[in-house]
Short mmCIF file of C-alpha atoms in Angstrom, two decimals:
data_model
loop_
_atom_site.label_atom_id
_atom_site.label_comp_id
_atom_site.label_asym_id
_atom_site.label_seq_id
_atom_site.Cartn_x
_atom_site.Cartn_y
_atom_site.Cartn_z
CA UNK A 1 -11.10 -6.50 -44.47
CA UNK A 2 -10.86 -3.39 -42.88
CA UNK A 3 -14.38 -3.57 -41.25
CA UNK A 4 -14.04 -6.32 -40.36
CA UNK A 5 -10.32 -5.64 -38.08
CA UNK A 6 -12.50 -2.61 -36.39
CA UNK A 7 -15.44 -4.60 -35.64
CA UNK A 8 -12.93 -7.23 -33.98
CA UNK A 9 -10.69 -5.36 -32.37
CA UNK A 10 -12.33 -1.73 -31.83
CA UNK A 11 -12.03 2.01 -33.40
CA UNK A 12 -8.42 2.49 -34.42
CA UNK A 13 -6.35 5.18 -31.87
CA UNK A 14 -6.45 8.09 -34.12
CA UNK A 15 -2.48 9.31 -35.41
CA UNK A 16 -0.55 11.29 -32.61
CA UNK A 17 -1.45 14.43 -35.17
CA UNK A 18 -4.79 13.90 -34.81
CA UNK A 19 -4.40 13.71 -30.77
CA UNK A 20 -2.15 16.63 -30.56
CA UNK A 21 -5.28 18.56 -32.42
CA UNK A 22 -7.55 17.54 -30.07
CA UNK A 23 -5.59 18.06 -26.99
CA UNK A 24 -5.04 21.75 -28.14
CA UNK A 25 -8.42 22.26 -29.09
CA UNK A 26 -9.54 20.46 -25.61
CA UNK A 27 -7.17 23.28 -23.66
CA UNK A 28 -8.27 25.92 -26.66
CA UNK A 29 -4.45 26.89 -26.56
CA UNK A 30 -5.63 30.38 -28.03
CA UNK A 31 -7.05 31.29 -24.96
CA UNK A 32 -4.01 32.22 -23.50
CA UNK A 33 -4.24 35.95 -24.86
CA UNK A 34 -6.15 36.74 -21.67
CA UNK A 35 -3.48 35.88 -19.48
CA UNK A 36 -0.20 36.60 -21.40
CA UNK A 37 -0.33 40.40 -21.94
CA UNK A 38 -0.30 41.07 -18.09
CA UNK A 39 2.70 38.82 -17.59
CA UNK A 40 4.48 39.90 -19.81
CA UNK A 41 3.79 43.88 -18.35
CA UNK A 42 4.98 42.73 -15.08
CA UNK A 43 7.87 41.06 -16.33
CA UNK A 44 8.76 44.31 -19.15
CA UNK A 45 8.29 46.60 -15.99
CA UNK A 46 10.36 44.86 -13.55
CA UNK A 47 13.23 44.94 -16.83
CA UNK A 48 12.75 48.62 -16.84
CA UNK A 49 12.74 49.06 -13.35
CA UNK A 50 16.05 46.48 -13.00
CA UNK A 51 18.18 47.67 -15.89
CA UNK A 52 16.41 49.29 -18.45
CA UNK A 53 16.57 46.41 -20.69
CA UNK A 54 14.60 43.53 -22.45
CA UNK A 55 16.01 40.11 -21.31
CA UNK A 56 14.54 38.34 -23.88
CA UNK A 57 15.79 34.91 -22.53
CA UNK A 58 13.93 35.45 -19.72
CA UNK A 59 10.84 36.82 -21.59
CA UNK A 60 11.00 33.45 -23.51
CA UNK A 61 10.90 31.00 -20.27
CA UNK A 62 8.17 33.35 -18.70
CA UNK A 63 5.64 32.90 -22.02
CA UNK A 64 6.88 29.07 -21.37
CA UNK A 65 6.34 29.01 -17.89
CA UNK A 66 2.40 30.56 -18.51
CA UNK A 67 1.36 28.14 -21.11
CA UNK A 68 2.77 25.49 -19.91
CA UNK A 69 0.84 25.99 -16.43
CA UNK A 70 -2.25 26.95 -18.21
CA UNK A 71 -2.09 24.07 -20.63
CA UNK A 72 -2.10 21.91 -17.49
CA UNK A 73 -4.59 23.95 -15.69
CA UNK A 74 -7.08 23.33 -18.49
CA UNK A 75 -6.35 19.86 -19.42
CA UNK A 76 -6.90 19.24 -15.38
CA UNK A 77 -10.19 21.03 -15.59
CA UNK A 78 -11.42 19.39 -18.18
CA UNK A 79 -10.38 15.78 -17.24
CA UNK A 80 -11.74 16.57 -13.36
CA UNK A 81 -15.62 18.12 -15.02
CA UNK A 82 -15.77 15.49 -17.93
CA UNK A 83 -18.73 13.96 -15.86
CA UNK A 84 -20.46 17.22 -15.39
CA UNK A 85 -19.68 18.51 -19.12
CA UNK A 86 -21.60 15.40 -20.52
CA UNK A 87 -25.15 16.38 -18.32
CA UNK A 88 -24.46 19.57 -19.46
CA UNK A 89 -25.98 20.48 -23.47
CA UNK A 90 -23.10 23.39 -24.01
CA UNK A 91 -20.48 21.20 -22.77
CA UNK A 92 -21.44 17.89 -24.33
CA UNK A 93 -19.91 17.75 -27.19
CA UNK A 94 -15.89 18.47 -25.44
CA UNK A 95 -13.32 15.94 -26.46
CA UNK A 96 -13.23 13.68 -23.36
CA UNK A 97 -17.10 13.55 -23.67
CA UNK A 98 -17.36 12.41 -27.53
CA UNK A 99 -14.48 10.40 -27.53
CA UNK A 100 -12.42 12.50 -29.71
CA UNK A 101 -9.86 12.47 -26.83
CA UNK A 102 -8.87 9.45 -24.36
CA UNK A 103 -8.57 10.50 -20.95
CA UNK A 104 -5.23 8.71 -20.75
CA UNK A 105 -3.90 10.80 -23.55
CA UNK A 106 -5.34 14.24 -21.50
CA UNK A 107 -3.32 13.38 -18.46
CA UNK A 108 -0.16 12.69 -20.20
CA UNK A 109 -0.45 15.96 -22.58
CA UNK A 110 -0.99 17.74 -18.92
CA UNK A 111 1.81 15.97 -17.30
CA UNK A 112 3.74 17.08 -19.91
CA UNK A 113 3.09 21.16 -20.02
CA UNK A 114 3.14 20.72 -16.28
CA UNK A 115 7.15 19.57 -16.67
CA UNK A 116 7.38 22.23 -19.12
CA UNK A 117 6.48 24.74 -16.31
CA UNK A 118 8.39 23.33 -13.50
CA UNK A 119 11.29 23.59 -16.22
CA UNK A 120 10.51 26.99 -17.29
CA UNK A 121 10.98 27.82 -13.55
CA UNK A 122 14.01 26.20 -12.79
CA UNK A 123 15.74 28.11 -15.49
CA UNK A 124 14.46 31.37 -14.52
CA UNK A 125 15.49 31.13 -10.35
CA UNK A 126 15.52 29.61 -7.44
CA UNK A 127 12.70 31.19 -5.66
CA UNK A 128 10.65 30.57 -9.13
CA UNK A 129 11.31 27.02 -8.60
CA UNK A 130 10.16 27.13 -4.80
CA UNK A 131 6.99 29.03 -5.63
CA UNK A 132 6.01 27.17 -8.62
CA UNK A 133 3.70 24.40 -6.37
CA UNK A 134 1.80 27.18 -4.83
CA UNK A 135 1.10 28.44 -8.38
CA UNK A 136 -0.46 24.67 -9.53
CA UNK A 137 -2.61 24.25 -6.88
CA UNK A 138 -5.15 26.80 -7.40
CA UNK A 139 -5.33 25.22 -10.69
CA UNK A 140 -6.75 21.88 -9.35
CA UNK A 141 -9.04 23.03 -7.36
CA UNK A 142 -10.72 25.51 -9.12
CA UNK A 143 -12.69 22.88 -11.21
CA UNK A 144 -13.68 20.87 -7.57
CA UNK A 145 -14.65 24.31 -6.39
CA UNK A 146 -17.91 24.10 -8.20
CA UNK A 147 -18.81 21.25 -5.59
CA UNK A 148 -18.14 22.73 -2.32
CA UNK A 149 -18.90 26.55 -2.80
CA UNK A 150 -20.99 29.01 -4.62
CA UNK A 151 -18.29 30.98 -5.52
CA UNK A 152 -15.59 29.17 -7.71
CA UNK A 153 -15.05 32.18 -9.49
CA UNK A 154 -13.65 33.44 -6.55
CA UNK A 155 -10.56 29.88 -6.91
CA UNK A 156 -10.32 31.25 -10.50
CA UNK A 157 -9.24 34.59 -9.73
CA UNK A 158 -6.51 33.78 -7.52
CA UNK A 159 -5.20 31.07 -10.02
CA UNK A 160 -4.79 33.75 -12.53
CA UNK A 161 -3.50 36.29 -10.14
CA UNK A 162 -0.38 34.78 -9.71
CA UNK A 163 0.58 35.21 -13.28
CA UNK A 164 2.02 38.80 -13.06
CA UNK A 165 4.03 38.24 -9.63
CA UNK A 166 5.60 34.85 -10.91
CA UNK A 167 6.30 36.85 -14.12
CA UNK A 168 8.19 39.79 -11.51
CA UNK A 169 9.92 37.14 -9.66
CA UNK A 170 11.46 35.51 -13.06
CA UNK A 171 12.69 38.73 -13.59
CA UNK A 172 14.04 39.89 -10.11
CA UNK A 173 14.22 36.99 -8.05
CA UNK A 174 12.38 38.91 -5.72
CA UNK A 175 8.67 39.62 -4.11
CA UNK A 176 6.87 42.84 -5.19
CA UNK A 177 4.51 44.39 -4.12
CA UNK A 178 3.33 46.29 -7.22
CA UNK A 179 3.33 42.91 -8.76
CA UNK A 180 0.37 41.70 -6.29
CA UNK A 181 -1.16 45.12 -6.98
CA UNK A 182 -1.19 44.11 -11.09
CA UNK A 183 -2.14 40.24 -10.10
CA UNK A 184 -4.77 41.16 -7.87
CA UNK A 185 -6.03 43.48 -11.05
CA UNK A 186 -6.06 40.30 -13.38
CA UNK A 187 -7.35 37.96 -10.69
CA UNK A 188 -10.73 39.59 -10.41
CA UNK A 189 -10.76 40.81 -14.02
CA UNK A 190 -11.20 36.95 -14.53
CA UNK A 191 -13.05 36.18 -11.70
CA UNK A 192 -15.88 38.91 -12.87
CA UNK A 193 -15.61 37.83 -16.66
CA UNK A 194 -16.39 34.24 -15.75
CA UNK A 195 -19.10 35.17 -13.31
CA UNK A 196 -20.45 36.56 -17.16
CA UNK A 197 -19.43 33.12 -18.49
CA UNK A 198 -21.28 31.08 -16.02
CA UNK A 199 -24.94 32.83 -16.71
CA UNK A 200 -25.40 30.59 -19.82
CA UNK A 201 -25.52 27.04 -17.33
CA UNK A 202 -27.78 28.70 -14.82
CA UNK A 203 -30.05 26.32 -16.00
CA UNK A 204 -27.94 23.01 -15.99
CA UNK A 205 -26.26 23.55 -12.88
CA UNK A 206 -29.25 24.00 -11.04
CA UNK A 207 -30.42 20.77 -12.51
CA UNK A 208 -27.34 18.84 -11.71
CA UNK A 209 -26.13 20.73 -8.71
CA UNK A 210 -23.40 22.12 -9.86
CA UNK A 211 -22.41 25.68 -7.78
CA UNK A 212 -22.17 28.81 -9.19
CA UNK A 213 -22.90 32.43 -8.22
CA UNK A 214 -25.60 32.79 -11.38
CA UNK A 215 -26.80 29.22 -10.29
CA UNK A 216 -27.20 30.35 -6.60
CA UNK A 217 -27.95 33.74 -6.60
CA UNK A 218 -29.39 34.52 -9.98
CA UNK A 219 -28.56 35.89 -13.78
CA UNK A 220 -28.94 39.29 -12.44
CA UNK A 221 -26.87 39.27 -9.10
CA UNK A 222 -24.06 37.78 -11.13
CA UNK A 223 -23.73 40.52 -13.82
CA UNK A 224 -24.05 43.04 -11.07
CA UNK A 225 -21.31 41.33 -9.10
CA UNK A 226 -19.34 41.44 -12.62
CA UNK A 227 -19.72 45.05 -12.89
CA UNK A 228 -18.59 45.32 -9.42
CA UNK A 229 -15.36 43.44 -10.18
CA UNK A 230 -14.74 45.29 -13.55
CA UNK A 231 -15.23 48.37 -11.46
CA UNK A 232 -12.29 47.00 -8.47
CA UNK A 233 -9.95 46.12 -11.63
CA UNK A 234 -10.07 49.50 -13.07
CA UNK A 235 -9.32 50.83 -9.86
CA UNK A 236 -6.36 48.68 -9.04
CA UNK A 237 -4.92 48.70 -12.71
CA UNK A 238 -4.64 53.02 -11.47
CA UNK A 239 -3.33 52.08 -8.39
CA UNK A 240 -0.65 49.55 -10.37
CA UNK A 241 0.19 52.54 -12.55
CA UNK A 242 0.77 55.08 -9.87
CA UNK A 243 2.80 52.62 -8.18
CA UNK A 244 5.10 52.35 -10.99
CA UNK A 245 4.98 55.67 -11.94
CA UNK A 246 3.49 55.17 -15.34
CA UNK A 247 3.01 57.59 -18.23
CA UNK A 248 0.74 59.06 -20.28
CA UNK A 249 0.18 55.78 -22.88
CA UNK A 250 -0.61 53.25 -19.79
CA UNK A 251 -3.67 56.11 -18.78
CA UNK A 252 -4.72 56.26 -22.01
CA UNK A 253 -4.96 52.40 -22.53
CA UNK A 254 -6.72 51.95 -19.22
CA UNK A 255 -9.20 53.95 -20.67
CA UNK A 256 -9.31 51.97 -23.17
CA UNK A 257 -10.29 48.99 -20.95
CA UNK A 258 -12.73 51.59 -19.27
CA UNK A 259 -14.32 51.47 -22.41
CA UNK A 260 -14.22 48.22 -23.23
CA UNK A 261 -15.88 47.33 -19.93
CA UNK A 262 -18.72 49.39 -20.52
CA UNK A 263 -19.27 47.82 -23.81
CA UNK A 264 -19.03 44.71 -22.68
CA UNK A 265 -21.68 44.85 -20.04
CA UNK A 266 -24.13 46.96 -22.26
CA UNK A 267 -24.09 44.03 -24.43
CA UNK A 268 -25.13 41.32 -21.45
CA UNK A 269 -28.15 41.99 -19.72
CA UNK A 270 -30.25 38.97 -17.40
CA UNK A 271 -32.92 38.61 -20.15
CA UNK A 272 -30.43 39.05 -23.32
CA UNK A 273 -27.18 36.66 -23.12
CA UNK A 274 -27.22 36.30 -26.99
CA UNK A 275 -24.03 38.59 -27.34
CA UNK A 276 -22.34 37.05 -24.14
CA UNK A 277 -19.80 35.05 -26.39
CA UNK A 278 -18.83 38.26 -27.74
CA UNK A 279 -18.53 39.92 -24.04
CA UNK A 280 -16.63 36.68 -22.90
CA UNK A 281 -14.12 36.14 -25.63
CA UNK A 282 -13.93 39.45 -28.24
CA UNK A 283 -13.78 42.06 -25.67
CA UNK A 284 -11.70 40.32 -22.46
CA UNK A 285 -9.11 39.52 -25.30
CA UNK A 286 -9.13 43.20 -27.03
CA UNK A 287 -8.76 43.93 -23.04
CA UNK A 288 -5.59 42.17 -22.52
CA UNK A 289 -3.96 43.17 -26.17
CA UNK A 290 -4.67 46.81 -25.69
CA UNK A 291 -3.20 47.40 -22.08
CA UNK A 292 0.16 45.72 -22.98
CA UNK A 293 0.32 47.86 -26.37
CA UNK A 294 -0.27 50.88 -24.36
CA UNK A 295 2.06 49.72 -21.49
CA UNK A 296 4.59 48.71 -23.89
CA UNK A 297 4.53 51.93 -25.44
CA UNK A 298 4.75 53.74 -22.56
CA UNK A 299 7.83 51.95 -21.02
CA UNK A 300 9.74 52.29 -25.10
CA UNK A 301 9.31 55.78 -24.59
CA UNK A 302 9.85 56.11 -20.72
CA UNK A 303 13.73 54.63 -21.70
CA UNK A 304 13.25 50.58 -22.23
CA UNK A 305 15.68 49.02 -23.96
CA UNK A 306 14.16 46.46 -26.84
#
């Protein structure tokens, strides 16, 4: 009886469990580890620099606020490349390509953690709430940007950047300078990593023109021009720690991520990208995790509150 109902009236929608699974494996929720650690130092240092104290309310609508927007961000990507995914081998077995996911059910998971951002920022303040649009939109166009320029990586990086100053600003209600300083740090962190990521479609972008710096200019140029942006992030991650007068924990973790850095791009090289998972995921999330332990550290024992 049973095959006979699915040959009639088609595959069964699969239980709102089973969708819920799928649309956090199709956003790969975990991800967020790269992003979180550098809110959440802008937001512990504008605390220490405001009052000396955790607000842990506000910590709360902050973590929120960042998945939320990079739930949506994802979801958005994915829905917006599903054509391109399905040319490409890597890509082709996502959820929006096999099935496992309807693309109805992908907008309305993203429509939701996009009002769970907006709401996030309404609670935290006004000027939140006004900036919050000029957060999204870098998020939708990143994935178009691999249509109209050879250097989405470039969209990326300022989508990401704005993570640490909206984390300030739901702390001060104000701009900040050494906020951009931090953002700008994480923006082209990113932006180099994923110029890493993209080397392993040189092949199937070329083929289906999708843009890219490794698909334009080459395997090599790109993990030169990754080294080059690990190199400006290490340099403005100093600059963010003079700038808030940072102790001796915060150096030693940045030289940590010195370290990392150079491990990670021993392990990639244009003729060897069998290790670049481990570059991409293992070492840019140690990266993230072991900065905000130091910078936590430092800003316990500088006076912070917990």
């Amino acid at each position: 009886m049973s095959s006979v109902t699915e040959g009639v009236t088609g595959p069964q929608p699969a239980p709102s469990a089973g969708r819920v699974r799928a649309f956090l494996r199709l956003v790969m929720i975990e991800h967020s580890v790269f992003a979180l650690p550098f809110a959440y130092i802008a937001a512990l240092t504008a605390m220490f620099l405001d009052d000396g104290a955790v607000h842990w309310w506000e910590l709360f609508l902050v973590t929120v606020a960042m998945v939320g927007l990079r739930t949506f961000a994802m979801a958005a990507n994915r829905i917006i490349d599903r054509e391109i995914d399905a040319r490409n081998p890597r890509t082709a077995g996502r959820e929006l390509v096999t099935g496992a996911l309807s693309v109805r059910t992908a907008w309305t998971g993203a429509l939701v953690a996009l009002a769970v951002f907006l709401g996030a920022a309404a609670l935290l303040n006004p000027l939140c709430l006004a900036l919050a649009p000029v957060a999204v939109v870098p998020m939708v166009v990143y994935p178009y940007g691999k249509r109209f320029t050879d250097f989405p990586h470039a969209i990326l990086g300022l989508a990401q950047a704005m993570g640490p100053v909206g984390a300030w600003i739901a702390v001060t209600g104000a701009w900040s300078w050494e906020a951009v300083v931090l953002g700008l740090a994480v923006g082209v962190w990113i932006g180099g990593f994923d110029l890493i990521f993209g080397c392993q479609d040189v092949a199937a972008d070329r083929a289906h023109g999708v843009r890219s710096v490794p698909a334009r200019f080459g395997i090599a140029a790109a993990l030169y021009g990754a080294r080059g942006s690990h190199a400006v992030t290490v340099a403005l991650l100093a600059w963010y720690g003079a700038l808030t007068g940072a102790g001796a924990p915060y150096w030693a973790g940045l030289a940590v991520v010195v370290a990392a850095f150079v491990y990670e791009h021993s392990i990639v090289r244009p003729g060897d990208l069998s290790r670049l998972n481990r570059a991409f995921f293992t070492v840019n999330g140690f990266i993230g995790i072991a900065l905000f332990g130091c910078a936590l550290l430092d800003l316990v024992l500088r006076g912070l509150t917990v």
